[in-house]
Amino acid sequence: MNILVTNDDGIRSRGLRELVRALSEVGTVSVVAPDQERSGTGHAVTMHRPLRAVEISGIPGAVQAFQLDGTPADCVKLGVEVLLEHRPQLVVSGVNAGPNLGTDVLYSGTVSAAVEGLIMGIPAIAVSISDHSEEWLGLDKAAQLAAGAARAIMKNGLPEDTLLNINLPRLPAEEMKGIKITRVGIRRYRDFVEKREDPWGRPYYWLTGEAVDMDEGPDSDTRAVKDGWISITPVRFQLTHEEFMKELASWNLD
């Protein structure tokens, strides 16, 4: 199996390197990842400037590796279309430092890279841990789970419009309760904007936010991870609200 590994934390991320190591026991791994941190870029693609890819070495387990001055979605596009010698049969994005739960999937460069794989007809996995610290709590377990999921996909396949979004709680592996198959919850943010001034008196802004888990249903990804479970969610990019189509057709929209 030819596997493309990418992320949004950048080519130097410890999470990416651990993921490559684990997946190299499953198949032939190639890497195309951003040259720097690209978290929160969603599904952005670069269309108004050229992209530059540099082949690098020093990632154990990878047969090819490139750093790209673009977004995670760019990495998958160029990897599949131009950079890699063989078309990947699986895209794996991660391991992300920080969870991608609920509505995070719409902001996440990690998940969007996996979605780009689906758009290109390639099965995909996104994997994240809940630890933002230097400790990377749960990283080994996350990489092992990604490898296990890759083997399962190789055996069973996935629906063509579906990826697996894997999230681990911020716990040592031995304290995690197990795996729950979950749905995407609702996770909104209380935004904070901090206004500052540069030395010339011109304003600039820092945008931050605090997560607010709105959907605490027992089968939601947000609740599962909060309660110490590993969440695996089958995510589709089909966004149509089909149940509402008939009613919408009855509206006078002229």
Short mmCIF file of C-alpha atoms in Angstrom, two decimals:
data_model
loop_
_atom_site.label_atom_id
_atom_site.label_comp_id
_atom_site.label_asym_id
_atom_site.label_seq_id
_atom_site.Cartn_x
_atom_site.Cartn_y
_atom_site.Cartn_z
CA MET A 1 0.00 0.00 0.00
CA ASN A 2 1.32 3.45 -0.96
CA ILE A 3 0.55 5.95 1.82
CA LEU A 4 0.78 9.76 1.68
CA VAL A 5 1.35 11.39 5.08
CA THR A 6 0.73 15.09 5.63
CA ASN A 7 -0.31 17.43 8.44
CA ASP A 8 -0.93 21.08 9.34
CA ASP A 9 1.68 21.37 12.10
CA GLY A 10 4.55 21.37 9.60
CA ILE A 11 7.23 19.04 8.33
CA ARG A 12 9.24 19.21 11.57
CA SER A 13 6.37 18.07 13.76
CA ARG A 14 7.05 15.22 16.13
CA GLY A 15 3.53 13.96 15.47
CA LEU A 16 4.20 13.55 11.75
CA ARG A 17 7.43 11.67 12.32
CA GLU A 18 5.89 9.25 14.79
CA LEU A 19 3.03 8.66 12.37
CA VAL A 20 5.45 7.90 9.52
CA ARG A 21 7.31 5.43 11.72
CA ALA A 22 4.13 3.51 12.57
CA LEU A 23 2.74 3.53 9.03
CA SER A 24 6.03 2.35 7.54
CA GLU A 25 5.16 -1.06 9.03
CA VAL A 26 1.92 -1.07 7.01
CA GLY A 27 3.01 0.22 3.61
CA THR A 28 5.33 2.44 1.58
CA VAL A 29 5.19 5.93 3.08
CA SER A 30 5.80 9.24 1.33
CA VAL A 31 5.51 12.66 2.98
CA VAL A 32 4.36 16.01 1.61
CA ALA A 33 3.84 18.51 4.42
CA PRO A 34 3.85 22.28 4.94
CA ASP A 35 7.20 23.94 5.56
CA GLN A 36 5.76 25.68 8.64
CA GLU A 37 2.78 25.69 10.99
CA ARG A 38 -0.48 25.89 9.02
CA SER A 39 -3.05 25.13 11.73
CA GLY A 40 -6.56 26.50 11.24
CA THR A 41 -6.21 26.99 7.49
CA GLY A 42 -9.20 24.79 6.72
CA HIS A 43 -9.44 23.74 3.09
CA ALA A 44 -7.62 26.78 1.71
CA VAL A 45 -5.70 26.29 -1.53
CA THR A 46 -3.02 28.58 -2.94
CA MET A 47 -3.98 30.07 -6.31
CA HIS A 48 -2.42 33.55 -6.45
CA ARG A 49 1.28 32.78 -6.09
CA PRO A 50 3.58 29.94 -7.12
CA LEU A 51 4.21 27.00 -4.81
CA ARG A 52 7.69 25.69 -4.12
CA ALA A 53 8.45 22.13 -3.03
CA VAL A 54 11.82 21.06 -1.64
CA GLU A 55 12.74 17.39 -1.33
CA ILE A 56 14.27 16.62 2.06
CA SER A 57 15.79 13.66 3.88
CA GLY A 58 15.94 12.64 7.52
CA ILE A 59 12.41 11.34 8.12
CA PRO A 60 12.86 7.69 9.18
CA GLY A 61 10.40 5.39 7.44
CA ALA A 62 9.66 7.68 4.49
CA VAL A 63 10.86 6.73 1.01
CA GLN A 64 10.23 10.30 -0.23
CA ALA A 65 9.64 13.55 1.63
CA PHE A 66 8.86 17.08 0.46
CA GLN A 67 8.22 20.32 2.29
CA LEU A 68 5.86 22.73 0.53
CA ASP A 69 5.27 26.42 1.15
CA GLY A 70 1.52 25.92 0.98
CA THR A 71 -1.49 24.64 2.86
CA PRO A 72 -2.28 21.05 3.87
CA ALA A 73 -4.75 20.77 0.97
CA ASP A 74 -2.02 22.03 -1.38
CA CYS A 75 0.27 19.29 -0.08
CA VAL A 76 -2.19 16.56 -1.01
CA LYS A 77 -2.95 18.08 -4.43
CA LEU A 78 0.69 18.44 -5.42
CA GLY A 79 1.72 15.18 -3.83
CA VAL A 80 -0.82 13.18 -5.79
CA GLU A 81 -0.59 15.08 -9.08
CA VAL A 82 3.10 15.95 -9.35
CA LEU A 83 5.55 15.05 -6.61
CA LEU A 84 5.15 11.38 -5.77
CA GLU A 85 6.42 8.55 -7.93
CA HIS A 86 3.36 6.38 -7.22
CA ARG A 87 -0.24 7.44 -6.63
CA PRO A 88 -1.14 6.94 -2.96
CA GLN A 89 -3.82 4.46 -2.00
CA LEU A 90 -4.34 6.13 1.38
CA VAL A 91 -3.90 9.65 2.77
CA VAL A 92 -3.19 9.98 6.50
CA SER A 93 -3.07 13.44 8.10
CA GLY A 94 -1.58 14.04 11.56
CA VAL A 95 -0.78 13.36 14.25
CA ASN A 96 -2.15 16.78 15.18
CA ALA A 97 -1.21 18.48 18.45
CA GLY A 98 -4.70 19.35 19.65
CA PRO A 99 -8.12 17.78 19.09
CA ASN A 100 -10.27 18.13 15.98
CA LEU A 101 -13.74 17.57 17.39
CA GLY A 102 -17.19 18.75 16.44
CA THR A 103 -17.17 21.90 14.34
CA ASP A 104 -13.35 21.91 14.42
CA VAL A 105 -13.52 19.75 11.30
CA LEU A 106 -14.54 22.85 9.30
CA TYR A 107 -11.53 24.88 10.48
CA SER A 108 -8.96 22.12 10.64
CA GLY A 109 -6.11 21.89 8.16
CA THR A 110 -5.55 18.34 9.42
CA VAL A 111 -9.05 17.17 8.55
CA SER A 112 -9.16 19.22 5.33
CA ALA A 113 -6.04 17.46 4.04
CA ALA A 114 -7.87 14.16 4.53
CA VAL A 115 -10.95 15.58 2.77
CA GLU A 116 -8.74 16.58 -0.17
CA GLY A 117 -7.72 12.95 -0.41
CA LEU A 118 -11.41 11.97 -0.66
CA ILE A 119 -12.01 14.57 -3.35
CA MET A 120 -9.19 12.97 -5.33
CA GLY A 121 -10.72 9.53 -4.86
CA ILE A 122 -8.34 8.30 -2.15
CA PRO A 123 -9.44 6.89 1.25
CA ALA A 124 -8.26 9.03 4.15
CA ILE A 125 -7.67 9.23 7.90
CA ALA A 126 -7.19 12.26 10.16
CA VAL A 127 -5.70 11.65 13.60
CA SER A 128 -5.29 14.05 16.53
CA ILE A 129 -4.39 14.00 20.20
CA SER A 130 -5.80 16.41 22.79
CA ASP A 131 -2.41 17.38 24.20
CA HIS A 132 -0.99 20.75 23.08
CA SER A 133 2.07 20.48 25.33
CA GLU A 134 5.62 19.35 24.66
CA GLU A 135 4.73 16.05 26.34
CA TRP A 136 2.62 14.87 23.35
CA LEU A 137 0.57 12.67 25.69
CA GLY A 138 -0.99 9.79 23.74
CA LEU A 139 1.17 10.22 20.63
CA ASP A 140 2.43 6.62 20.47
CA LYS A 141 -1.12 5.30 20.86
CA ALA A 142 -2.40 7.66 18.15
CA ALA A 143 0.22 6.49 15.67
CA GLN A 144 -0.57 2.85 16.46
CA LEU A 145 -4.30 3.49 15.96
CA ALA A 146 -3.65 5.14 12.61
CA ALA A 147 -1.65 2.10 11.52
CA GLY A 148 -4.42 -0.22 12.69
CA ALA A 149 -7.03 1.83 10.85
CA ALA A 150 -4.88 1.72 7.70
CA ARG A 151 -4.78 -2.08 7.88
CA ALA A 152 -8.55 -2.23 8.41
CA ILE A 153 -9.19 0.07 5.43
CA MET A 154 -6.87 -2.02 3.28
CA LYS A 155 -8.96 -5.09 4.20
CA ASN A 156 -12.49 -3.65 4.30
CA GLY A 157 -12.44 -0.42 2.30
CA LEU A 158 -14.35 2.79 3.11
CA PRO A 159 -17.35 4.43 1.44
CA GLU A 160 -15.91 6.70 -1.24
CA ASP A 161 -17.17 9.91 0.40
CA THR A 162 -16.10 9.03 3.96
CA LEU A 163 -12.94 9.53 6.04
CA LEU A 164 -12.09 8.42 9.56
CA ASN A 165 -11.50 11.20 12.08
CA ILE A 166 -9.63 9.81 15.11
CA ASN A 167 -9.25 11.80 18.34
CA LEU A 168 -7.56 10.73 21.57
CA PRO A 169 -8.12 12.16 25.06
CA ARG A 170 -5.33 13.86 27.00
CA LEU A 171 -4.46 10.76 29.04
CA PRO A 172 -1.71 8.16 29.20
CA ALA A 173 -2.58 5.28 26.89
CA GLU A 174 -3.19 2.88 29.78
CA GLU A 175 -5.84 5.22 31.24
CA MET A 176 -7.89 5.57 28.04
CA LYS A 177 -11.19 3.70 28.30
CA GLY A 178 -11.19 2.26 24.80
CA ILE A 179 -12.66 3.16 21.41
CA LYS A 180 -16.09 4.66 20.73
CA ILE A 181 -17.58 5.09 17.27
CA THR A 182 -19.07 8.57 17.38
CA ARG A 183 -20.79 11.29 15.38
CA VAL A 184 -19.59 14.86 14.88
CA GLY A 185 -20.72 16.96 17.83
CA ILE A 186 -21.27 20.71 17.92
CA ARG A 187 -18.29 22.66 19.21
CA ARG A 188 -18.41 26.43 18.98
CA TYR A 189 -15.90 29.03 20.11
CA ARG A 190 -16.14 32.10 22.26
CA ASP A 191 -13.89 34.38 20.24
CA PHE A 192 -11.48 36.88 21.75
CA VAL A 193 -9.89 39.66 19.71
CA GLU A 194 -6.93 41.50 21.22
CA LYS A 195 -6.08 44.82 19.62
CA ARG A 196 -2.49 46.07 19.77
CA GLU A 197 -0.38 48.72 18.07
CA ASP A 198 2.91 48.37 16.23
CA PRO A 199 5.80 50.85 16.80
CA TRP A 200 4.32 53.17 14.15
CA GLY A 201 0.94 53.35 15.87
CA ARG A 202 -0.86 51.12 13.40
CA PRO A 203 -3.38 48.67 14.89
CA TYR A 204 -3.09 44.90 14.56
CA TYR A 205 -5.12 42.08 16.05
CA TRP A 206 -4.63 38.67 17.67
CA LEU A 207 -7.60 36.34 17.25
CA THR A 208 -7.99 33.58 19.83
CA GLY A 209 -10.90 31.61 21.19
CA GLU A 210 -12.18 29.31 23.89
CA ALA A 211 -13.96 26.10 22.87
CA VAL A 212 -17.54 25.67 24.03
CA ASP A 213 -18.83 22.10 23.64
CA MET A 214 -22.51 22.58 22.81
CA ASP A 215 -23.49 18.98 22.00
CA GLU A 216 -22.88 16.64 24.92
CA GLY A 217 -24.91 13.73 23.56
CA PRO A 218 -23.50 10.34 24.60
CA ASP A 219 -22.60 9.43 21.01
CA SER A 220 -20.84 12.72 20.16
CA ASP A 221 -17.10 12.94 19.62
CA THR A 222 -16.82 15.86 22.04
CA ARG A 223 -18.43 13.92 24.88
CA ALA A 224 -16.49 10.72 24.20
CA VAL A 225 -13.08 12.39 24.36
CA LYS A 226 -14.10 14.46 27.38
CA ASP A 227 -15.03 11.22 29.16
CA GLY A 228 -11.69 9.55 28.37
CA TRP A 229 -12.60 7.56 25.27
CA ILE A 230 -10.88 7.40 21.90
CA SER A 231 -13.31 8.80 19.34
CA ILE A 232 -13.46 7.47 15.78
CA THR A 233 -15.96 9.30 13.59
CA PRO A 234 -16.86 8.49 9.98
CA VAL A 235 -17.02 11.95 8.37
CA ARG A 236 -18.54 12.75 4.97
CA PHE A 237 -18.09 15.86 2.85
CA GLN A 238 -21.66 15.60 1.49
CA LEU A 239 -23.14 18.71 3.14
CA THR A 240 -26.61 18.85 1.56
CA HIS A 241 -29.52 19.05 4.02
CA GLU A 242 -31.60 16.60 1.99
CA GLU A 243 -34.58 16.52 4.39
CA PHE A 244 -35.07 20.28 3.86
CA MET A 245 -34.93 20.24 0.04
CA LYS A 246 -38.65 19.56 -0.45
CA GLU A 247 -39.72 22.37 1.88
CA LEU A 248 -37.23 24.77 0.32
CA ALA A 249 -38.65 24.00 -3.12
CA SER A 250 -42.08 25.19 -1.87
CA TRP A 251 -40.77 28.63 -0.90
CA ASN A 252 -41.35 31.66 -3.09
CA LEU A 253 -37.75 32.65 -3.75
CA ASP A 254 -38.31 34.92 -6.79
#
